[in-house]
Coordinates of C-alpha atoms and ligand atoms in Angstrom, one line a residue:
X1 CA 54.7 62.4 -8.4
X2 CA 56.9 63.8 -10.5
X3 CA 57.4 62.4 -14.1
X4 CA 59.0 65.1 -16.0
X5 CA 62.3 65.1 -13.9
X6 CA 62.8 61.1 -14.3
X7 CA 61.6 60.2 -10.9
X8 CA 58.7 57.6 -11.2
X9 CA 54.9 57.8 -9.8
X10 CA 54.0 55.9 -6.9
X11 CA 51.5 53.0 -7.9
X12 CA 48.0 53.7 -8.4
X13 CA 46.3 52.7 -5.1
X14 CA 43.0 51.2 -4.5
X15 CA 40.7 53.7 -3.4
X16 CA 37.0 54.5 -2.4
X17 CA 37.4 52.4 0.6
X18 CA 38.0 53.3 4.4
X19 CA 41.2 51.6 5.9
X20 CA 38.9 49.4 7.9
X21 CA 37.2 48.3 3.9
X22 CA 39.8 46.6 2.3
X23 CA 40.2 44.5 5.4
X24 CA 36.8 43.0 5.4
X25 CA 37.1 43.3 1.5
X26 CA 40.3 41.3 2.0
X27 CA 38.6 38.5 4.7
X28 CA 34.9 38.2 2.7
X29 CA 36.7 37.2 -0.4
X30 CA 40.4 37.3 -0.9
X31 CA 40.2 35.9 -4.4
X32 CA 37.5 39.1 -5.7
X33 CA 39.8 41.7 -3.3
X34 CA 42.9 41.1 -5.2
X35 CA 41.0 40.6 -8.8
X36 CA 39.6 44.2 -8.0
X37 CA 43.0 45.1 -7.1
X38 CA 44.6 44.0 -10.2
X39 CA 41.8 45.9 -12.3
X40 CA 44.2 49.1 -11.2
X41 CA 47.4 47.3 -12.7
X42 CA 49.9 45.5 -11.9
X43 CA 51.9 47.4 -9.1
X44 CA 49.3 48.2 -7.1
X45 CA 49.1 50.2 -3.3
X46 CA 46.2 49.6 -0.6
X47 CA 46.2 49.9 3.1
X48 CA 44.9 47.1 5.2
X49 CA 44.9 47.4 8.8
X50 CA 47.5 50.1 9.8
X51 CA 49.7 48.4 6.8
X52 CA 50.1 50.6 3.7
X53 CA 51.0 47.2 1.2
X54 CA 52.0 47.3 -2.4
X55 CA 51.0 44.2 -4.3
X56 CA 53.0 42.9 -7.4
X57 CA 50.8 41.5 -9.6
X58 CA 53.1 40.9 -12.9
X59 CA 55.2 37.9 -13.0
X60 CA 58.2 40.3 -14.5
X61 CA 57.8 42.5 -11.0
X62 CA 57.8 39.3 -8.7
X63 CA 61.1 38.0 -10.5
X64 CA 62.5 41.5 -10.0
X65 CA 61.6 41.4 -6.4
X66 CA 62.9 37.6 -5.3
X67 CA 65.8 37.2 -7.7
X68 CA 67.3 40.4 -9.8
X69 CA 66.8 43.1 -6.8
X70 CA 67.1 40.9 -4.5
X71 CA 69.7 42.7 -2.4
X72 CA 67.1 45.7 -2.3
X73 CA 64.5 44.0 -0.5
X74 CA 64.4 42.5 2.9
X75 CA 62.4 40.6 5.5
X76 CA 59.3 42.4 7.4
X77 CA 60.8 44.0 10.2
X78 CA 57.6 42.6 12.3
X79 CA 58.5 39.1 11.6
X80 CA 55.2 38.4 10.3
X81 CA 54.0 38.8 14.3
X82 CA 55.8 35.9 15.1
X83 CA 58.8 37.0 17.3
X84 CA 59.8 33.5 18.6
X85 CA 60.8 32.6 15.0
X86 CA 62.9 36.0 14.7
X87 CA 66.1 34.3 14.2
X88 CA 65.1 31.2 12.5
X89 CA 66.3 30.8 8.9
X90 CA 62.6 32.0 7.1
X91 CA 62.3 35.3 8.9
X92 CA 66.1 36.1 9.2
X93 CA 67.8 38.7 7.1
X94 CA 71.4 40.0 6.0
X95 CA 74.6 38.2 7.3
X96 CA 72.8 36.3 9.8
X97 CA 70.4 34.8 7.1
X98 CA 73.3 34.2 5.1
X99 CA 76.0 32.4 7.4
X100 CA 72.5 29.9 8.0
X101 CA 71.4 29.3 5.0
X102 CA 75.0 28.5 4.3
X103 CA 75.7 26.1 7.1
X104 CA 72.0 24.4 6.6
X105 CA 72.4 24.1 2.6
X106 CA 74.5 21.2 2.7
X107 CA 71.5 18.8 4.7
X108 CA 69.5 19.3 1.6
X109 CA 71.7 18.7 -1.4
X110 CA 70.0 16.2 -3.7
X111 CA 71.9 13.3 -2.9
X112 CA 70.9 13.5 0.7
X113 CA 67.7 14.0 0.3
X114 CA 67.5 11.0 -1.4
X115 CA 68.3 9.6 1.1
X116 CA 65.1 10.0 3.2
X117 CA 62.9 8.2 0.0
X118 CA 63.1 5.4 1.6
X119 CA 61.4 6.8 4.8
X120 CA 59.0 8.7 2.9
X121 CA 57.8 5.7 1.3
X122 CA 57.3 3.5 4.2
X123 CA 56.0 6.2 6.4
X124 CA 53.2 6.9 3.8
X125 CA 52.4 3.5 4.1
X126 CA 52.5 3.3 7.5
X127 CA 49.8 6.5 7.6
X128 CA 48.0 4.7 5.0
X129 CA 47.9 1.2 6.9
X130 CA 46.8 2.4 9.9
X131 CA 43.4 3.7 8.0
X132 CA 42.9 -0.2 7.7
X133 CA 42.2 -0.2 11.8
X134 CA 39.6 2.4 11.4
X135 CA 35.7 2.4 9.8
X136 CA 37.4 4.3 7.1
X137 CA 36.5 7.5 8.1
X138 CA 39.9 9.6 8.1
X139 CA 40.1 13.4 8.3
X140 CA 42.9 14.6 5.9
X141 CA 44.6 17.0 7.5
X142 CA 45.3 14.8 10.9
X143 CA 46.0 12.3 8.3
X144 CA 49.0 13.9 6.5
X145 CA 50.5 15.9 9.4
X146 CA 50.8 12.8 11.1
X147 CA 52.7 12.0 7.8
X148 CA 54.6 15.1 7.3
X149 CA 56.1 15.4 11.0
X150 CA 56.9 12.0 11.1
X151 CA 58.9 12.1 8.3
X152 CA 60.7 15.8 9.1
X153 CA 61.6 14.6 13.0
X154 CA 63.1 11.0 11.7
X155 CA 64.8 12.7 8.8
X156 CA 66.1 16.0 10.4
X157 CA 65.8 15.7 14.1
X158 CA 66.4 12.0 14.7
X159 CA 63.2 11.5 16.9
X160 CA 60.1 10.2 16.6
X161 CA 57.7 12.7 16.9
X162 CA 54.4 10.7 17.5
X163 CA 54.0 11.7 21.0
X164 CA 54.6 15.7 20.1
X165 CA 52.2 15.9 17.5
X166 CA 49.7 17.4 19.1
X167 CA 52.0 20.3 20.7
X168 CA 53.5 20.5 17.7
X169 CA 50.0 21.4 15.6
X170 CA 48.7 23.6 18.2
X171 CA 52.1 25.5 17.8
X172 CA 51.9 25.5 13.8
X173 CA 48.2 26.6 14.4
X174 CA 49.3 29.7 16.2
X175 CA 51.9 30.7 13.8
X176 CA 49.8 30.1 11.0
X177 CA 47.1 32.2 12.9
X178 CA 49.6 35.0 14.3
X179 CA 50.9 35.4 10.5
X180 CA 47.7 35.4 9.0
X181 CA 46.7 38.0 11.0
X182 CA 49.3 40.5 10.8
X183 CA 49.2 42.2 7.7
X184 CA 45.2 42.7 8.3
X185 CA 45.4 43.3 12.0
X186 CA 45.0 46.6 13.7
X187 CA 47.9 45.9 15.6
X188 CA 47.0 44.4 18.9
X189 CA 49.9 44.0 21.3
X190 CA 50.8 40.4 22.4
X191 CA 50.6 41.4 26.2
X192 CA 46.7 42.2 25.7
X193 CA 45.3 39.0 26.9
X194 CA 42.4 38.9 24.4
X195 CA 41.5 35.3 23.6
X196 CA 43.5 35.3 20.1
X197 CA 46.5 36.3 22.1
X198 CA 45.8 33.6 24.7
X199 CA 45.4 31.1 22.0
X200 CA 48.5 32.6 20.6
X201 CA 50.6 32.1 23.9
X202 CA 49.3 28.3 24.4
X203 CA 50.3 27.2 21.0
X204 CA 53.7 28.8 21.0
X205 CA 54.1 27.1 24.8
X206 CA 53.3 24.1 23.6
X207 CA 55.9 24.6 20.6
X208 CA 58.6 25.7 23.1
X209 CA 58.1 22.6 25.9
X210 CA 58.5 20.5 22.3
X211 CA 61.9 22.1 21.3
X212 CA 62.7 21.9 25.2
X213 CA 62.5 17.9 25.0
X214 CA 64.5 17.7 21.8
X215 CA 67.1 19.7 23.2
X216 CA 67.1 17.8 26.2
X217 CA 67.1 14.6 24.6
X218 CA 69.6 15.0 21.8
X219 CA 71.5 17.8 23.5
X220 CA 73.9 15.2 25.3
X221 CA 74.4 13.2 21.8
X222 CA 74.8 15.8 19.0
X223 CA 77.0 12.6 17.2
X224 CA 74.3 12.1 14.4
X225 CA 74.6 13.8 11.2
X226 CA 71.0 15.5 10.8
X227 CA 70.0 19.3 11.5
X228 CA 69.5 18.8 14.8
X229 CA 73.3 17.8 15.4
X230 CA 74.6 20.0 13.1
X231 CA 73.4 23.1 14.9
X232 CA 74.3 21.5 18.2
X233 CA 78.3 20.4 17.0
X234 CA 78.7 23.6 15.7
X235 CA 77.3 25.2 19.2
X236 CA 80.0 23.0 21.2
X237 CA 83.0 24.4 19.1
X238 CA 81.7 27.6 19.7
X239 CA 81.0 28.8 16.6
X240 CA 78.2 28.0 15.7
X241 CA 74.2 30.0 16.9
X242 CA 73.4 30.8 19.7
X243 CA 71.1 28.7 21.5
X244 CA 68.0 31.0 21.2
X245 CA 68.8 31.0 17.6
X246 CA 68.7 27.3 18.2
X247 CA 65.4 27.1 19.5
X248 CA 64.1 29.7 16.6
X249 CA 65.8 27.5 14.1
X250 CA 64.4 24.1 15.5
X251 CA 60.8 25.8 15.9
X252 CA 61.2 27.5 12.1
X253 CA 61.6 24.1 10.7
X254 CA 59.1 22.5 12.7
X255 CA 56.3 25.1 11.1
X256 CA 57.7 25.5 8.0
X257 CA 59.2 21.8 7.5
X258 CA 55.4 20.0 8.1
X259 CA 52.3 21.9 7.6
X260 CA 52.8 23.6 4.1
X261 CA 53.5 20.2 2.9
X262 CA 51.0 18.5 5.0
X263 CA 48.3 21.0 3.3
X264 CA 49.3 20.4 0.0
X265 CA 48.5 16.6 0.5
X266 CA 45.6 17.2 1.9
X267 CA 44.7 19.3 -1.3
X268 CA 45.8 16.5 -3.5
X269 CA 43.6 13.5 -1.7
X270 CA 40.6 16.1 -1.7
X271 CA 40.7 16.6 -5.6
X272 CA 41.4 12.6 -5.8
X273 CA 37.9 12.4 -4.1
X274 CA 36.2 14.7 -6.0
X275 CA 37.8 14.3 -9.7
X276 CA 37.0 10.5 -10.6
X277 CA 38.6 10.8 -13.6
X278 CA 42.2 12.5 -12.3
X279 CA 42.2 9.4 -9.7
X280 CA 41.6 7.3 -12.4
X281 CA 44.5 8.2 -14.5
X282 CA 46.5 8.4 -11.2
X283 CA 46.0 5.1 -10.5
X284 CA 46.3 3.3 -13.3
X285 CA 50.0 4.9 -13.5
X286 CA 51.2 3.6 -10.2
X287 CA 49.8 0.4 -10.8
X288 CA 52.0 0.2 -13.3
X289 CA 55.1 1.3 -11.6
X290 CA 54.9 0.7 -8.5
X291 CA 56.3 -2.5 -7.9
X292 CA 56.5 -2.5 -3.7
X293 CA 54.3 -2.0 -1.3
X294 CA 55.2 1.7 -1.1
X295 CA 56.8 4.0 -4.0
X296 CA 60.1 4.5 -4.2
X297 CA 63.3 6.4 -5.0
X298 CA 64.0 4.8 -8.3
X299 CA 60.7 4.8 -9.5
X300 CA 59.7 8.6 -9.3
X301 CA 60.8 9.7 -12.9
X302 CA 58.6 7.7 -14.1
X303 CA 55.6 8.5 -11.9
X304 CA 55.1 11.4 -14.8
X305 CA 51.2 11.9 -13.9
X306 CA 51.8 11.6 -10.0
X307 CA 53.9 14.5 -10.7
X308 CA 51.4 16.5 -13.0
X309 CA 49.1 16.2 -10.1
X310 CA 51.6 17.7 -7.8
X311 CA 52.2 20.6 -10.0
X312 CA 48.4 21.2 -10.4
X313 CA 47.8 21.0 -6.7
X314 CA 50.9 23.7 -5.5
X315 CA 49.3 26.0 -8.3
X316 CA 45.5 26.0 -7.5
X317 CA 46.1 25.9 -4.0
X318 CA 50.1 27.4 -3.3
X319 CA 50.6 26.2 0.4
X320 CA 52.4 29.5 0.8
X321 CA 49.6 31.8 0.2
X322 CA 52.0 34.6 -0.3
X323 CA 55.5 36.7 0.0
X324 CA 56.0 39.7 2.0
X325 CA 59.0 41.6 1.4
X326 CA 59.8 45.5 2.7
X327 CA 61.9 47.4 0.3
X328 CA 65.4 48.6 1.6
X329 CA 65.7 51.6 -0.5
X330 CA 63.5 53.0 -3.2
X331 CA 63.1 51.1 -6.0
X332 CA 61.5 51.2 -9.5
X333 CA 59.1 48.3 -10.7
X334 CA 57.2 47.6 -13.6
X335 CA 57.1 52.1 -14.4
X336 CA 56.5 52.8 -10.6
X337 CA 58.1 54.1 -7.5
X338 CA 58.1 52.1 -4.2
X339 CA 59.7 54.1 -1.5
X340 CA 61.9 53.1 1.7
X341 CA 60.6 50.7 3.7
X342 CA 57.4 49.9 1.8
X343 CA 55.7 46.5 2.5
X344 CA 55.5 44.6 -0.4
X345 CA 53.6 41.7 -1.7
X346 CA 53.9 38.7 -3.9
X347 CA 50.5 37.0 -3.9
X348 CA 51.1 33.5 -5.5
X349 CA 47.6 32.6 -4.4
X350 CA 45.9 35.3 -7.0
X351 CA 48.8 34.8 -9.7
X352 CA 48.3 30.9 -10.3
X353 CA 45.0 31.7 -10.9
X354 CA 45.5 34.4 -13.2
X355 CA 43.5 34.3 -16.5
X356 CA 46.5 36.0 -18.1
X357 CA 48.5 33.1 -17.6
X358 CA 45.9 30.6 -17.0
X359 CA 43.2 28.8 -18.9
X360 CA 39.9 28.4 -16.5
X361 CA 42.4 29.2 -13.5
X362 CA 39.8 27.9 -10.9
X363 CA 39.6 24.3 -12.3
X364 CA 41.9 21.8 -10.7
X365 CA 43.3 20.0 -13.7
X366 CA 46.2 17.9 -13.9
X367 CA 45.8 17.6 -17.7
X368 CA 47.1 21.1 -18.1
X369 CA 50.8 19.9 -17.5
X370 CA 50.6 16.7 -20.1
X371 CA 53.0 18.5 -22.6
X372 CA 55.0 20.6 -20.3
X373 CA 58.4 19.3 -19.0
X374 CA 59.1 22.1 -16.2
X375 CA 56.9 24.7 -15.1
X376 CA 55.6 27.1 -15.6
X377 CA 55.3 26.1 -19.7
X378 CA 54.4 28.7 -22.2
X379 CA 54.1 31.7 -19.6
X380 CA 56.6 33.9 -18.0
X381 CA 58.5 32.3 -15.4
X382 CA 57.2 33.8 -12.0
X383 CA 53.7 32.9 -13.4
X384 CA 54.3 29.7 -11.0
X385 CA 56.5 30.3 -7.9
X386 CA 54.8 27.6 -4.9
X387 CA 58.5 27.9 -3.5
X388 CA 59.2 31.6 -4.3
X389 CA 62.4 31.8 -5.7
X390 CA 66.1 33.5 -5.9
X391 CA 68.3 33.2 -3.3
X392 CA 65.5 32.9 -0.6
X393 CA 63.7 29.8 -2.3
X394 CA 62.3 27.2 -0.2
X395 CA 65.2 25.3 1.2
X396 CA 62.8 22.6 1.9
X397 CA 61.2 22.3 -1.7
X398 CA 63.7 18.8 -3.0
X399 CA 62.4 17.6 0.0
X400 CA 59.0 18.2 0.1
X401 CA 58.3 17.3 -3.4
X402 CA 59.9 14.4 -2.9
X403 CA 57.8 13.7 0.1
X404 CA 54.6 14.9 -1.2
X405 CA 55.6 12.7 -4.7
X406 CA 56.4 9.3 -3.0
X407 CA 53.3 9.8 -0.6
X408 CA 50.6 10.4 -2.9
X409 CA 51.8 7.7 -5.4
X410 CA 52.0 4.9 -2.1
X411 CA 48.7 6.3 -1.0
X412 CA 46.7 6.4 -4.5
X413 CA 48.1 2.8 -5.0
X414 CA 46.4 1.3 -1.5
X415 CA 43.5 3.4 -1.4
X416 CA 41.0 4.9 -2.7
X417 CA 39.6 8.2 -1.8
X418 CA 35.8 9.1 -1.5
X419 CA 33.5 11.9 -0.4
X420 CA 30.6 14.1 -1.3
X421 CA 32.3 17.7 -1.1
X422 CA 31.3 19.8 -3.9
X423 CA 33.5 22.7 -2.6
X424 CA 35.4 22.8 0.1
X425 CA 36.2 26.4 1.3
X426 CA 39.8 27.5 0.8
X427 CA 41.1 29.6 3.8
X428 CA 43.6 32.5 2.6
X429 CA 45.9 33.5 5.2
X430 CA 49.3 33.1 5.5
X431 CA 48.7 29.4 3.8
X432 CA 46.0 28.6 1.5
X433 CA 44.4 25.9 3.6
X434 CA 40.9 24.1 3.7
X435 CA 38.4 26.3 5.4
X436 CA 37.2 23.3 7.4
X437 CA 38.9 20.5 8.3
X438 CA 38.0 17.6 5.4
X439 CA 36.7 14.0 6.6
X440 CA 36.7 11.2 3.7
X441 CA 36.3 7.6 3.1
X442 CA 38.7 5.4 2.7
X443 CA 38.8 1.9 0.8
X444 CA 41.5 -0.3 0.4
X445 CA 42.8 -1.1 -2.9
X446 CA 45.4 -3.7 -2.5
Ligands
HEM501 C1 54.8 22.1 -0.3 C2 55.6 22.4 0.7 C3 56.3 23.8 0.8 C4 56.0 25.0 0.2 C5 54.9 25.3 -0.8 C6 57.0 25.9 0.7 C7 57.0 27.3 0.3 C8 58.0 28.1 0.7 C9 58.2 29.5 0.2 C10 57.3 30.2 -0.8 C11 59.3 30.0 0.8 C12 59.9 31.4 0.5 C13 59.4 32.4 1.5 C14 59.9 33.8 1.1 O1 60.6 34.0 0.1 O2 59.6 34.7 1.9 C15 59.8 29.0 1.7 C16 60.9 29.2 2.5 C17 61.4 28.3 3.4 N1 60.9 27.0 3.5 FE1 59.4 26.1 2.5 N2 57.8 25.3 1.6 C18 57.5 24.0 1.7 C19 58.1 23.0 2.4 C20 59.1 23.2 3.2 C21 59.8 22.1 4.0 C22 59.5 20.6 3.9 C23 60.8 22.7 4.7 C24 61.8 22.1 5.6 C25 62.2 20.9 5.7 C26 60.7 24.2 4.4 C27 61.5 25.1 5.0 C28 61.6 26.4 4.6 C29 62.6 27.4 5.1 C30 63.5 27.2 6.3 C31 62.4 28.6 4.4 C32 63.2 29.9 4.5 C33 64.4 29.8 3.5 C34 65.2 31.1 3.5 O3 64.7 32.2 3.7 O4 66.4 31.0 3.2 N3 59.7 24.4 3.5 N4 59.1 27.9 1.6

């Protein structure tokens, strides 16, 4: 600490804890740890686990981090605990990350990606029409990753995905679990066969036989023009990854491409259940423009409210519950000094609900958008960042808020959603999913 010579403090750091404290602090209540955290400022140090973190809190300090300093910050060189996904496209770093990102850009420019609408569309009404076989009891979240990874393996890996479903979750599961974990673990080694680490190596089994069969099955005819055969063509003129970047690639975008987006849906029926009125206005919009049986491309500008509720949903409950970074050389953020190789964090789930930016932050209200053409509105920029942002942003988000868009509007415009939730429990870890899984009644509409 040395401010007389020019060189910045280090951030305040939460104190009057043991190590083991903030961990438990962190798990009892995520929502009150990092409120206590932000009563120390807004660059703030704790340790959890055997991590020493720093937590951005200020939406100028987040930009800095994702876009303006970008080149200062990198990856976490323990891959979020999730080694099989190493060289996949989320967790890679420096010229690897770039040649991908480079070579995969191109399958999501706009006009493919519309493209897939009318996929979307009729998938969501497939999900939806196969409710009509049951007593109308559906459980969300089976509901809309059955949605989600139908529509990622038709639009990107040119199979259908029915049958791997299953694997496919279990896999997701342990990622989602293995990531959650890490920066609050006490670092356990993955040889230990403890039961999490059993679970672990299941899931990720499961994940692997998946990519196994796709490989298998589309390996012989990479002709198409989706991600799958892109990575493959490139393979056979031997330039292109390698094939276990191959398999990390194809299980990257099998996580990443269908749960965040599946959980995000699920958010969105829940609050249709439990806010008559926000279903309400919701459906009296796409009754009025939604001329099909399911919504489509042309018709989204217009599905304004649909949209609000989208917004609304990705901001109370950000599927991406936050962004680590480590720093690559010391840097200097909002007055403070972060040294080499800190670990850094950008919690979206504490700043969407950040009275600073945010009236009654806790409330689910679509209403709060009605006047606001982008986000985040009247409020510094990284106030709202559900996809992050810089050159690292979610290469998935035209995609999956066109998915998300075109579902919810085909789904609010069949059925309607009931249940007797007051609160559901929300489930911080490396997503901010329900804490249990959410069975509702379904009736149809039309
Ligand atoms: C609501 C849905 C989604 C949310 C909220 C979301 C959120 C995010 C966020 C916050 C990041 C940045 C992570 C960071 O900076 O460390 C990210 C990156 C990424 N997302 Fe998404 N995502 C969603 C859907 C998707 C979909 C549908 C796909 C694929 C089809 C996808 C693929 C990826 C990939 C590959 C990256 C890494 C990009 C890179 O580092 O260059 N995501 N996502």
């Amino acid at each position: 600490m040395n401010q007389h010579n020019g060189t910045p403090p280090l951030p305040p750091k939460r104190t009057g804890v043991p190590v083991v404290g903030s961990a438990i602090a962190f798990a009892r209540d995520p929502y009150a740890f990092y409120a206590d955290l932000a009563s120390y400022g807004d660059v703030v140090r704790f340790s959890l686990g055997s991590y020493d973190i720093a937590a951005v809190l200020h939406p100028e300090g987040i930009k800095q981090v994702l876009v303006e300093d970008f080149d200062q910050f990198r990856k976490p060189d323990d891959a979020g605990g999730v080694e099989v996904l190493s060289d996949g496209l989320l967790l890679s770093d420096g010229d690897q990350w770039q040649r991908q990102r480079t070579r995969l850009q191109p399958i999501f420019y706009r006009e493919r990606i519309e493209t897939y609408a009318e996929t979307m569309g009729s998938y969501a009404a497939a999900v939806a029409d196969e409710w009509a076989a049951t007593d109308g009891s559906v459980d969300l979240m089976e509901a809309t990753s059955t949605y989600t990874l139908r529509v990622l393996g038709k639009t990107l890996f040119g199979v259908n995905t029915d049958e791997y479903r299953h694997a496919v979750r279990a896999g997701a599961e342990a990622v989602r679990q293995r990531s959650s974990e890490s920066p609050v673990s006490v670092d356990i080694p993955d040889w230990l066969p403890t039961p999490g680490n059993r679970r672990y190596r299941r899931g990720i089994d499961q994940l692997e036989d998946v990519v196994d069969t796709l490989l298998e099955e589309r390996g012989e005819d990479a002709g198409g023009d989706d991600l799958l055969s892109l990575l493959l063509t490139a393979t056979a003129d031997g330039e292109g990854p390698s094939e276990r970047e191959i398999r990390s690639q194809l299980m990257t975008f099998l996580f990443a491409g269908h749960e965040t987006s599946a959980t995000a849906l699920t958010w969105a029926l829940y609050e249709l259940g439990r806010k008559p009125a926000v279903a309400q206005r919701l459906t009296t919009e796409v009754d009025e423009v939604v001329d099909g049986s399911y919504a489509a491309l042309a018709e989204l500008p217009e599905l304004e409210y649909t949209e609000q509720v989208l917004r609304e949903t990705l901001r109370r409950y950000p599927p991406a519950a936050a962004i680590f970074r480590e720093t690559d050389e010391a840097v200097r953020i909002g007055g403070y000094r972060l040294p080499e190789d800190t670990y850094v964090v950008l919690p979206q789930f504490h700043v969407h609900t950040d009275d600073r930016w945010w009236d009654i932050p806790r409330q689910f209200d679509p209403s709060r958008w009605d006047d606001i053409a982008e986000p985040p509105g009247d409020r510094p920029e990284y106030a709202y960042f559900p996809f992050g942002g810089g050159p690292r942003h979610c290469i998935g988000m035209r995609f999956a808020r066109m998915e998300l868009k075109l579902a919810l509007a085909t789904i609010a415009r069949r059925y309607q959603i009931t249940h007797e939730y007051d609160d559901v429990g929300i489930d911080v870890g490396s997503t901010v999913s329900p804490a249990d899984s959410i069975g509702v009644t379904v009736e149809k509409r039309h």
